[in-house]
Coordinates of C-alpha atoms in Angstrom, one line a residue:
Chain S
M11 CA 7.5 66.4 -77.5
N12 CA 6.5 65.3 -74.0
R13 CA 5.5 68.6 -72.6
A14 CA 2.3 67.1 -71.2
R15 CA 4.3 65.0 -68.8
Q16 CA 6.4 67.9 -67.5
S17 CA 4.9 70.8 -65.7
P18 CA 7.2 72.8 -63.4
L19 CA 5.1 71.9 -60.4
N20 CA 5.7 68.2 -61.1
T21 CA 9.4 68.7 -61.5
L22 CA 9.5 70.6 -58.2
A23 CA 7.6 67.8 -56.4
A24 CA 9.9 65.2 -57.9
H25 CA 13.0 67.0 -56.6
A26 CA 11.4 67.5 -53.2
A27 CA 10.7 63.8 -52.9
L28 CA 14.1 62.8 -54.1
I29 CA 15.9 65.2 -51.8
T30 CA 13.9 64.0 -48.9
W31 CA 14.9 60.3 -49.5
T32 CA 18.5 61.2 -50.2
A33 CA 18.6 63.0 -46.9
V34 CA 17.1 60.0 -45.2
A35 CA 19.6 57.7 -46.9
L36 CA 22.7 59.8 -46.0
F37 CA 21.7 61.1 -42.6
P38 CA 22.9 58.1 -40.4
V39 CA 26.2 57.8 -42.3
T40 CA 26.8 61.5 -41.9
V41 CA 26.0 61.6 -38.2
I42 CA 28.4 58.7 -37.5
V43 CA 31.3 60.2 -39.4
V44 CA 30.8 63.7 -38.1
N45 CA 30.6 62.7 -34.5
S46 CA 33.6 60.4 -34.8
L47 CA 35.7 63.6 -35.1
K48 CA 34.4 65.2 -31.8
T49 CA 35.2 65.0 -28.1
R50 CA 33.0 62.8 -26.0
K51 CA 31.3 65.8 -24.4
A52 CA 30.4 67.4 -27.8
I53 CA 29.1 64.0 -29.0
F54 CA 26.4 64.1 -26.4
R55 CA 25.8 67.8 -26.0
E56 CA 25.3 68.6 -29.7
P57 CA 25.2 65.5 -31.7
L58 CA 24.0 67.3 -34.9
A59 CA 26.7 70.0 -34.9
L60 CA 29.8 69.9 -37.0
P61 CA 33.1 69.6 -35.2
S62 CA 34.4 73.0 -34.2
P63 CA 38.0 73.8 -33.3
E64 CA 37.2 73.3 -29.6
S65 CA 35.2 70.1 -30.0
F66 CA 37.5 68.5 -32.6
S67 CA 39.2 65.3 -31.4
L68 CA 40.7 62.2 -32.8
I69 CA 40.8 60.3 -29.5
G70 CA 38.5 57.6 -30.9
Y71 CA 40.7 56.8 -33.8
R72 CA 43.7 56.6 -31.5
T73 CA 41.9 54.0 -29.3
V74 CA 40.9 52.0 -32.4
M75 CA 44.5 52.0 -33.8
K76 CA 45.9 51.0 -30.4
Q77 CA 43.4 48.3 -29.6
G78 CA 42.1 46.7 -32.7
D79 CA 44.3 45.1 -35.4
F80 CA 42.4 47.0 -38.1
L81 CA 45.3 46.9 -40.6
Q82 CA 45.4 43.1 -40.3
Y83 CA 41.6 42.9 -40.7
F84 CA 41.7 45.2 -43.7
Q85 CA 44.4 43.1 -45.3
N86 CA 42.5 39.9 -44.7
S87 CA 39.3 41.4 -46.3
M88 CA 41.4 42.6 -49.3
I89 CA 43.0 39.1 -49.8
V90 CA 39.7 37.3 -49.5
T91 CA 37.8 39.7 -51.8
V92 CA 40.4 40.0 -54.5
A93 CA 41.2 36.2 -54.6
S94 CA 37.6 35.2 -54.7
L95 CA 36.8 37.7 -57.5
A96 CA 39.8 36.5 -59.5
L97 CA 38.7 32.8 -59.2
I98 CA 35.0 33.7 -59.9
L99 CA 36.0 35.5 -63.0
L100 CA 38.5 33.0 -64.3
F101 CA 36.5 29.8 -63.5
G102 CA 33.2 31.5 -64.4
A103 CA 34.5 32.7 -67.8
M104 CA 36.0 29.3 -68.6
A105 CA 32.8 27.5 -67.9
A106 CA 30.7 30.1 -69.6
F107 CA 32.9 29.7 -72.7
A108 CA 32.5 26.0 -72.7
L109 CA 28.7 26.3 -72.4
S110 CA 28.3 28.9 -75.0
E111 CA 30.8 27.8 -77.6
Y112 CA 30.7 24.0 -77.8
R113 CA 27.9 21.6 -78.5
F114 CA 28.2 18.5 -76.4
R115 CA 25.8 16.1 -74.7
G116 CA 24.5 17.4 -71.5
N117 CA 25.2 21.1 -72.3
T118 CA 21.8 22.4 -71.3
L119 CA 21.7 20.1 -68.3
M120 CA 25.1 21.4 -67.2
G121 CA 23.9 25.0 -67.6
L122 CA 20.8 24.3 -65.5
Y123 CA 23.0 22.6 -62.8
L124 CA 25.2 25.6 -62.6
A125 CA 22.2 27.9 -62.5
L126 CA 20.7 26.2 -59.4
G127 CA 22.9 28.2 -57.1
I128 CA 21.5 31.5 -58.3
M129 CA 18.3 31.1 -56.2
I130 CA 19.4 28.7 -53.5
P131 CA 21.6 30.5 -50.9
I132 CA 24.8 28.8 -50.0
R133 CA 24.2 29.4 -46.3
I134 CA 21.7 26.6 -46.1
G135 CA 24.7 24.2 -46.4
T136 CA 26.7 25.8 -43.6
V137 CA 26.5 22.8 -41.3
A138 CA 28.2 20.5 -43.9
I139 CA 30.5 23.2 -45.1
L140 CA 32.0 23.6 -41.6
E141 CA 32.4 19.9 -41.4
L142 CA 34.1 19.8 -44.8
M143 CA 36.5 22.6 -43.7
V144 CA 37.3 20.8 -40.4
Q145 CA 38.0 17.6 -42.3
T146 CA 40.3 19.3 -44.8
G147 CA 42.0 21.4 -42.1
L148 CA 40.9 24.7 -43.7
V149 CA 39.1 26.1 -40.6
N150 CA 40.5 29.5 -39.6
T151 CA 42.2 30.0 -43.0
L152 CA 41.4 32.6 -45.6
A153 CA 41.3 29.8 -48.1
A154 CA 38.1 28.5 -46.6
L155 CA 36.4 31.8 -47.2
I156 CA 37.8 32.2 -50.7
L157 CA 36.5 28.7 -51.6
V158 CA 33.0 29.5 -50.2
Y159 CA 32.7 32.9 -51.9
T160 CA 34.0 31.4 -55.2
A161 CA 31.3 28.7 -55.1
Q162 CA 28.7 31.3 -54.2
G163 CA 29.6 33.7 -57.0
L164 CA 30.1 31.2 -59.8
P165 CA 26.4 30.5 -60.7
L166 CA 25.5 34.1 -61.5
A167 CA 28.9 34.7 -63.2
V168 CA 28.5 31.7 -65.5
F169 CA 24.9 32.8 -66.3
I170 CA 25.8 36.5 -67.1
L171 CA 29.1 35.7 -68.9
S172 CA 27.6 33.0 -71.2
E173 CA 24.9 35.4 -72.3
F174 CA 27.6 37.8 -73.3
M175 CA 29.9 35.2 -74.9
R176 CA 27.1 34.1 -77.3
Q177 CA 27.4 37.6 -78.8
V178 CA 31.0 37.2 -79.7
S179 CA 31.3 36.8 -83.5
D180 CA 31.8 33.2 -84.8
D181 CA 33.8 34.5 -87.7
L182 CA 36.5 35.9 -85.4
K183 CA 36.9 32.6 -83.6
N184 CA 36.9 30.6 -86.8
A185 CA 39.5 32.9 -88.3
G186 CA 41.6 32.2 -85.3
R187 CA 41.1 28.4 -85.7
I188 CA 42.2 28.6 -89.4
D189 CA 45.3 30.4 -88.3
G190 CA 46.0 27.4 -86.1
L191 CA 45.3 28.9 -82.7
S192 CA 44.5 26.4 -80.0
E193 CA 41.1 26.7 -78.2
Y194 CA 42.9 28.0 -75.2
T195 CA 44.5 30.8 -77.1
I196 CA 41.2 31.7 -78.7
F197 CA 39.6 31.9 -75.3
F198 CA 42.3 33.9 -73.6
K199 CA 43.5 36.1 -76.4
L200 CA 40.3 36.6 -78.5
V201 CA 37.2 36.1 -76.4
L202 CA 38.2 37.3 -72.9
P203 CA 39.2 40.8 -74.0
L204 CA 35.9 41.2 -75.8
V205 CA 33.8 40.4 -72.7
R206 CA 35.7 42.6 -70.4
P207 CA 32.7 44.9 -69.7
A208 CA 30.7 41.9 -68.6
M209 CA 33.5 40.7 -66.4
A210 CA 33.6 44.1 -64.7
T211 CA 29.9 43.9 -64.0
V212 CA 30.3 40.4 -62.5
A213 CA 33.2 41.6 -60.4
V214 CA 31.3 44.6 -59.0
F215 CA 28.2 42.5 -58.2
N216 CA 30.2 40.1 -56.2
M217 CA 32.6 42.5 -54.5
I218 CA 30.2 44.1 -52.1
P219 CA 28.5 41.0 -50.7
I220 CA 31.9 39.3 -50.2
W221 CA 33.4 42.3 -48.4
N222 CA 30.4 42.8 -46.2
D223 CA 29.6 39.1 -45.3
L224 CA 29.5 38.4 -41.6
W225 CA 28.1 34.8 -41.5
F226 CA 31.0 32.8 -43.0
P227 CA 33.9 34.7 -41.3
L228 CA 32.0 34.2 -38.0
I229 CA 31.7 30.5 -38.6
L230 CA 34.6 29.5 -40.7
A231 CA 37.4 31.9 -39.7
P232 CA 36.8 33.6 -36.4
G233 CA 40.4 33.4 -35.3
E234 CA 42.3 36.6 -34.6
A235 CA 44.7 36.2 -37.5
T236 CA 42.0 35.6 -40.1
K237 CA 39.3 38.1 -39.0
T238 CA 37.9 40.1 -41.9
L239 CA 37.2 43.8 -41.5
T240 CA 33.4 43.2 -41.1
L241 CA 33.9 40.6 -38.4
G242 CA 36.7 42.5 -36.8
S243 CA 34.7 45.7 -36.4
Q244 CA 31.7 43.7 -35.2
V245 CA 33.8 42.2 -32.4
F246 CA 35.6 45.4 -31.6
I247 CA 32.4 47.4 -31.3
G248 CA 30.9 44.7 -29.1
Q249 CA 33.7 45.1 -26.7
F250 CA 33.8 48.9 -26.7
V251 CA 30.1 49.6 -26.4
T252 CA 30.6 52.3 -23.8
D253 CA 33.5 54.0 -25.4
W254 CA 31.5 56.2 -27.8
N255 CA 34.5 57.8 -29.4
A256 CA 36.0 54.4 -30.3
V257 CA 32.8 52.9 -31.5
L258 CA 32.0 55.9 -33.8
S259 CA 35.6 55.9 -35.1
A260 CA 35.5 52.2 -35.8
L261 CA 32.3 52.5 -37.7
S262 CA 33.7 55.4 -39.8
L263 CA 36.8 53.3 -40.5
A264 CA 34.6 50.5 -41.7
I265 CA 32.5 52.8 -43.9
L266 CA 35.4 54.5 -45.7
P267 CA 36.9 51.6 -47.7
V268 CA 33.4 50.5 -49.0
L269 CA 32.6 54.1 -49.8
A270 CA 35.8 54.6 -51.7
L271 CA 35.2 51.4 -53.7
Y272 CA 31.7 52.6 -54.5
V273 CA 32.9 56.0 -55.7
I274 CA 35.3 54.2 -58.0
F275 CA 32.9 51.6 -59.3
S276 CA 29.5 53.1 -59.0
R277 CA 29.2 53.9 -62.7
Q278 CA 30.0 50.3 -63.5
L279 CA 27.7 48.9 -60.9
I280 CA 24.7 51.1 -61.9
R281 CA 25.3 50.4 -65.6
G282 CA 25.5 46.7 -64.7
I283 CA 22.2 46.7 -62.9
T284 CA 20.4 48.9 -65.4
S285 CA 21.6 47.0 -68.4
G286 CA 19.5 44.1 -67.2
A287 CA 22.2 41.8 -66.2
V288 CA 20.0 40.5 -63.4
K289 CA 17.2 39.3 -65.6
Chain D
M7 CA 37.7 17.5 -89.4
A8 CA 36.9 13.9 -88.6
F9 CA 38.1 14.0 -85.1
R10 CA 38.1 16.9 -82.7
P11 CA 39.7 16.5 -79.4
R12 CA 37.1 17.4 -76.7
L13 CA 39.6 17.6 -73.9
H14 CA 39.5 21.4 -73.8
V15 CA 35.7 21.3 -73.1
V16 CA 36.5 19.3 -69.9
V17 CA 39.4 21.6 -69.0
F18 CA 37.2 24.7 -69.4
L19 CA 34.4 23.3 -67.3
A20 CA 36.3 21.4 -64.6
P21 CA 37.4 24.1 -62.2
A22 CA 34.0 25.8 -61.9
V23 CA 32.1 22.5 -61.7
L24 CA 34.5 21.1 -59.1
V25 CA 34.5 24.1 -56.8
Y26 CA 30.7 24.6 -57.2
T27 CA 30.0 20.9 -56.5
A28 CA 32.4 20.5 -53.7
V29 CA 31.6 23.6 -51.7
M30 CA 28.0 24.3 -52.6
I31 CA 26.0 21.4 -53.9
W32 CA 27.6 18.6 -52.0
P33 CA 27.4 20.4 -48.6
L34 CA 23.8 21.3 -49.4
F35 CA 22.8 17.7 -49.8
N36 CA 25.1 16.6 -47.0
T37 CA 23.3 19.1 -44.7
L38 CA 19.9 17.6 -45.7
R39 CA 21.4 14.1 -44.9
L40 CA 22.9 15.2 -41.6
S41 CA 19.5 16.3 -40.4
L42 CA 18.6 12.6 -40.3
Y43 CA 21.3 11.7 -37.8
T44 CA 22.0 12.4 -34.2
A45 CA 25.2 12.4 -32.1
G46 CA 25.1 9.0 -30.3
E47 CA 27.6 7.3 -27.9
G48 CA 30.1 6.0 -30.4
G49 CA 29.6 8.8 -32.9
R50 CA 26.9 9.6 -35.4
A51 CA 23.8 7.5 -35.5
F52 CA 21.0 7.4 -38.0
A53 CA 17.9 8.6 -36.4
G54 CA 15.4 9.0 -39.2
L55 CA 13.0 11.9 -38.7
A56 CA 13.7 12.1 -35.0
N57 CA 15.2 15.6 -35.3
F58 CA 12.2 16.9 -37.1
A59 CA 10.0 15.2 -34.6
T60 CA 11.8 17.2 -31.9
L61 CA 11.8 20.4 -33.9
F62 CA 8.0 20.3 -34.5
G63 CA 6.9 18.1 -31.6
D64 CA 8.9 19.2 -28.5
P65 CA 7.0 22.3 -27.1
R66 CA 10.2 24.2 -26.5
W67 CA 11.7 23.6 -29.9
S68 CA 8.5 24.1 -31.8
A69 CA 7.7 27.3 -30.0
A70 CA 11.1 28.7 -30.9
F71 CA 10.7 27.5 -34.5
W72 CA 7.3 29.0 -35.1
N73 CA 8.3 32.2 -33.3
A74 CA 11.3 32.5 -35.7
L75 CA 9.1 31.6 -38.8
G76 CA 6.4 34.0 -37.8
N77 CA 8.9 36.8 -37.2
N78 CA 10.5 36.0 -40.5
L79 CA 7.2 36.2 -42.3
W80 CA 6.5 39.6 -40.7
F81 CA 10.0 40.7 -41.7
F82 CA 9.1 39.8 -45.3
V83 CA 5.7 41.4 -45.2
V84 CA 7.2 44.7 -44.1
H85 CA 9.7 44.5 -46.9
M86 CA 7.0 43.8 -49.5
A87 CA 4.7 46.5 -48.1
V88 CA 7.3 49.3 -47.6
Q89 CA 10.5 48.7 -49.5
N90 CA 9.0 47.8 -52.8
P91 CA 6.4 50.6 -53.1
I92 CA 9.0 53.2 -52.1
G93 CA 11.5 51.7 -54.6
I94 CA 8.9 51.8 -57.3
A95 CA 7.9 55.3 -56.5
L96 CA 11.5 56.5 -56.4
A97 CA 12.2 54.8 -59.8
A98 CA 9.1 56.3 -61.3
I99 CA 10.2 59.8 -60.2
L100 CA 13.8 59.2 -61.4
S101 CA 12.7 58.0 -64.8
Q102 CA 11.0 61.3 -65.7
P103 CA 12.6 62.5 -68.8
R104 CA 15.1 65.4 -68.5
L105 CA 15.2 65.3 -64.7
R106 CA 18.3 67.1 -63.5
F107 CA 20.7 65.5 -61.1
A108 CA 19.1 62.1 -61.7
A109 CA 22.5 60.3 -61.6
L110 CA 23.4 62.1 -58.4
Y111 CA 20.2 61.1 -56.6
R112 CA 20.5 57.5 -57.9
S113 CA 24.1 57.1 -56.6
A114 CA 23.3 58.7 -53.2
I115 CA 20.2 56.7 -52.5
F116 CA 22.1 53.5 -53.3
I117 CA 24.8 54.2 -50.7
P118 CA 23.1 52.4 -47.7
T119 CA 22.9 49.3 -49.8
I120 CA 26.7 49.0 -50.1
L121 CA 27.3 49.3 -46.4
S122 CA 27.7 46.2 -44.3
F123 CA 25.0 45.0 -41.8
V124 CA 27.5 45.6 -39.0
I125 CA 27.7 49.3 -39.8
V126 CA 24.0 49.7 -40.5
G127 CA 23.0 47.8 -37.4
F128 CA 25.3 49.7 -35.0
A129 CA 24.7 53.1 -36.6
W130 CA 20.9 52.8 -36.2
K131 CA 21.3 51.4 -32.7
L132 CA 23.3 54.5 -31.7
I133 CA 20.9 56.9 -33.5
L134 CA 17.8 55.3 -31.9
S135 CA 19.5 55.0 -28.5
P136 CA 17.8 57.0 -25.7
I137 CA 21.3 57.6 -24.2
W138 CA 22.6 59.5 -27.2
G139 CA 19.3 61.2 -27.9
I140 CA 19.5 62.0 -31.6
A141 CA 16.1 60.4 -32.3
P142 CA 14.2 62.0 -29.3
G143 CA 16.0 65.3 -30.0
M144 CA 14.8 65.3 -33.6
L145 CA 11.3 64.3 -32.7
D146 CA 11.3 67.1 -30.1
A147 CA 12.3 69.6 -32.8
V148 CA 9.0 68.9 -34.6
G149 CA 7.0 68.7 -31.4
L150 CA 6.5 64.9 -31.4
K151 CA 8.7 63.9 -28.5
A152 CA 5.9 62.0 -26.9
L153 CA 6.1 59.5 -29.8
F154 CA 9.6 58.4 -28.8
A155 CA 10.2 55.0 -27.3
P156 CA 13.4 52.9 -27.1
W157 CA 12.1 51.0 -30.2
L158 CA 14.8 48.4 -30.4
G159 CA 14.4 47.5 -26.7
R160 CA 10.6 46.9 -26.7
E161 CA 9.3 43.5 -27.6
E162 CA 6.4 45.0 -29.6
Y163 CA 8.4 47.4 -31.7
A164 CA 11.8 45.8 -32.1
L165 CA 11.2 43.5 -35.1
T166 CA 9.3 46.1 -37.1
T167 CA 12.1 48.7 -36.3
L168 CA 14.7 46.2 -37.6
A169 CA 12.6 45.5 -40.7
L170 CA 12.3 49.2 -41.4
I171 CA 16.1 49.6 -41.0
S172 CA 16.6 46.8 -43.5
V173 CA 14.1 48.5 -45.8
W174 CA 16.1 51.7 -45.5
Q175 CA 19.3 49.8 -46.4
F176 CA 17.9 47.9 -49.4
V177 CA 15.5 50.3 -51.1
G178 CA 18.2 51.0 -53.7
I179 CA 17.8 47.5 -55.2
P180 CA 14.1 47.7 -56.3
M181 CA 14.7 51.3 -57.2
M182 CA 17.5 50.4 -59.7
L183 CA 15.7 47.3 -61.2
I184 CA 12.4 49.1 -61.7
Y185 CA 14.3 52.1 -63.0
A186 CA 15.9 49.9 -65.6
A187 CA 12.6 48.4 -66.5
L188 CA 10.9 51.8 -66.9
L189 CA 13.7 53.1 -69.2
S190 CA 13.2 50.1 -71.5
I191 CA 9.6 51.1 -72.3
P192 CA 9.7 52.6 -75.7
E193 CA 8.7 56.2 -76.2
E194 CA 6.2 55.4 -78.9
I195 CA 3.9 53.5 -76.5
L196 CA 3.8 56.4 -74.1
E197 CA 3.1 58.8 -77.0
A198 CA 0.4 56.6 -78.3
G199 CA -1.2 56.8 -74.8
E200 CA -0.8 60.5 -74.8
V201 CA -2.7 60.8 -78.1
D202 CA -5.5 58.9 -76.5
G203 CA -5.4 61.3 -73.6
I204 CA -3.7 59.1 -71.0
T205 CA -1.0 61.1 -69.2
G206 CA 0.5 61.7 -65.8
R207 CA -0.7 59.3 -63.1
A208 CA -3.0 57.4 -65.4
A209 CA -0.1 56.7 -67.8
F210 CA 1.9 55.3 -64.9
F211 CA -0.8 53.0 -63.6
R212 CA -2.4 51.9 -66.9
I213 CA 0.6 51.7 -69.2
K214 CA 3.9 51.6 -67.3
L215 CA 2.9 49.5 -64.3
P216 CA 1.6 46.5 -66.3
L217 CA 4.8 46.6 -68.4
I218 CA 7.1 46.4 -65.3
L219 CA 5.2 43.6 -63.6
P220 CA 7.9 41.0 -64.5
A221 CA 10.5 43.2 -62.8
I222 CA 8.3 43.5 -59.7
G223 CA 8.0 39.7 -59.7
I224 CA 11.8 39.3 -59.8
I225 CA 12.2 41.8 -57.0
S226 CA 9.6 39.9 -54.9
I227 CA 11.4 36.6 -55.2
L228 CA 14.8 38.2 -54.5
T229 CA 13.3 39.8 -51.4
F230 CA 11.9 36.5 -50.3
V231 CA 15.1 34.6 -50.7
G232 CA 17.1 37.4 -49.1
N233 CA 14.7 37.7 -46.1
F234 CA 14.5 34.0 -45.4
N235 CA 18.2 33.6 -45.1
A236 CA 18.8 36.9 -43.4
F237 CA 20.9 36.9 -40.2
D238 CA 23.6 39.6 -40.2
L239 CA 21.5 42.6 -39.3
I240 CA 19.7 41.0 -36.4
Y241 CA 23.0 39.6 -35.1
A242 CA 24.8 42.9 -35.4
A243 CA 22.0 44.9 -33.8
Q244 CA 20.6 42.5 -31.2
G245 CA 23.2 39.7 -30.8
A246 CA 22.7 36.0 -31.2
L247 CA 19.9 35.9 -28.7
A248 CA 17.8 38.2 -30.9
G249 CA 16.3 40.1 -28.0
P250 CA 14.3 41.4 -26.3
N251 CA 13.0 38.0 -25.3
F252 CA 13.5 36.5 -28.8
A253 CA 11.2 39.1 -30.3
T254 CA 13.5 39.6 -33.2
D255 CA 14.5 36.0 -33.7
I256 CA 14.3 34.9 -37.3
L257 CA 15.3 31.6 -39.0
G258 CA 18.9 32.7 -39.6
T259 CA 19.6 33.6 -36.0
F260 CA 17.7 30.5 -34.7
L261 CA 19.9 28.3 -37.0
Y262 CA 23.0 30.1 -35.8
R263 CA 22.2 29.6 -32.1
T264 CA 21.2 26.0 -32.5
F265 CA 24.1 25.0 -34.7
F266 CA 26.8 27.0 -32.9
G267 CA 25.5 27.2 -29.4
F268 CA 25.3 30.2 -27.2
Q269 CA 26.0 30.9 -23.6
L270 CA 25.6 27.6 -21.8
Q271 CA 23.8 25.6 -24.5
L272 CA 26.1 23.5 -26.6
G273 CA 25.8 23.7 -30.4
D274 CA 24.1 20.8 -32.1
P275 CA 25.0 20.3 -35.8
H276 CA 22.2 17.8 -36.4
M277 CA 19.4 20.0 -35.1
G278 CA 21.0 22.8 -37.0
A279 CA 20.9 20.7 -40.1
A280 CA 17.2 20.0 -39.4
I281 CA 16.5 23.8 -39.2
A282 CA 18.6 24.4 -42.4
S283 CA 16.5 21.7 -44.1
A284 CA 13.3 23.5 -43.1
M285 CA 14.7 26.8 -44.4
F286 CA 15.7 25.0 -47.7
A287 CA 12.1 23.7 -48.0
I288 CA 10.6 27.1 -47.4
I289 CA 12.9 28.9 -49.9
L290 CA 12.5 26.1 -52.5
A291 CA 8.7 26.3 -52.1
G292 CA 8.8 30.1 -52.6
V293 CA 11.1 29.8 -55.7
C294 CA 8.9 27.1 -57.2
L295 CA 5.8 29.1 -56.6
Y296 CA 7.4 32.0 -58.4
L297 CA 8.7 30.0 -61.3
F298 CA 5.7 27.9 -62.0
A299 CA 2.7 29.9 -60.7
I300 CA 3.7 33.5 -61.2
Q301 CA 6.4 33.9 -63.8
S302 CA 5.0 31.5 -66.3
R303 CA 1.6 33.2 -66.2
M304 CA 2.9 36.7 -66.4
R305 CA 2.5 38.2 -69.9
R306 CA 5.8 39.4 -71.3
Y307 CA 5.8 42.1 -73.9
Q308 CA 8.3 42.2 -76.7
F309 CA 9.2 45.7 -78.0

């Protein structure tokens, strides 16, 4: 059928180009993780070599575990990410249902209002957000971060979820109404399970920016007890600039959780992007 | 049904609208309002456009502002000129029918995008560091050692180097979006072109490229918004002072320093609000330009 577009030479060139860029993309990560497992001497003498029995060392990881409170940071990041995602999904789905299901005055206007935040970054309002958090006593609490990330994630969540909810069959909902189900039951028991794939897409889209954000933890919750993993590793590395073993190990420890999440969710993420959810 | 209770509509909408209004929209407008005040003796005093007069009139402030804006523009230009063409090229290669390992390449190339700026900034700082010597060592292996310089430490190279690091990190996003757009082009159109003798490169430039222009438009505006509120990578790699000698200072780091203070200078929320308002105006202008001038004129094809 499309033989004209596929000569073996073309295929070879395609693979060569893709392998080159894949190498460029993976090289820095590999160098960091590999060298974190070596002694200081081996790091400098042969930075591109794999750790051998003589050069293998976990000293960097020991320093990190002793000095930094990485478990605490990791826990904070988990709490913030999971709580924000839960609120984005719950509130976003509820609002999306209201916008797509009911006709009421101001429906379109409300949709536009909620969509404003897709293009305008929330960081612009940081000065007043900090003031708000100071007034409400939420500075240096994880709740401040959760609120900010929820607000940041809602616009796109409402937009994507309402697109999907329009496709849920009216007959199903009306059958529920005839059976005497309340609107709440229809939403939670009938509609939500049907849009689960879209919810997963929204969750994956929001997860990575929230986990990786440096700006709001730095400004709203820089205290030791509320540091997220991103901020914690930034501060830690800043303090240990000259201890290469520790820096490389801290970087590797920061890479691993994200990489694990990616391996679990990459299918969902890529399907979400390529299914045109970002249009 | 004569009467339907509408309470549930309110209940469904309320949580999202409340959080969104209280934490996003209200602070946004409050920030714009705060830019019109200064800290006086007995608290906050209305000052009209005085902060903006300082920002654009005072030689020290205006020099810093235009420096940050110019750097930010260059940052954006590098992304548009390098990231998007590479992303389009990778997508075009990936979308070849029956290419083996396509899913594997796609996932691997997307990995840098999921890493935090902190990791990316420090990892590249170490790799480019003359102390460690990975970059000079590798250049030496291909006989180009003379080209090496401490790129992040030189005023003339540092910003471009950081922009290229950011390109390296985010090339996965244009790649994915263009890839999706290319896959949605129906086979019949390409076959019709083939019948007319348009294949290979000509097919890409004359058939596919016009069809994916809307996707390229979306990527451009996403890049624009992302670049003009960027902060994390510069902060992680160069610190709040965006050295050397402010050569890598962009609007995000300038806002952070002004608002939060650094070293001996105290933070000034009102000047910070003024800078944030300027950023808001720039981003709004870009988004409006896109929505009204570009997107509405772009031809969309229905398959």
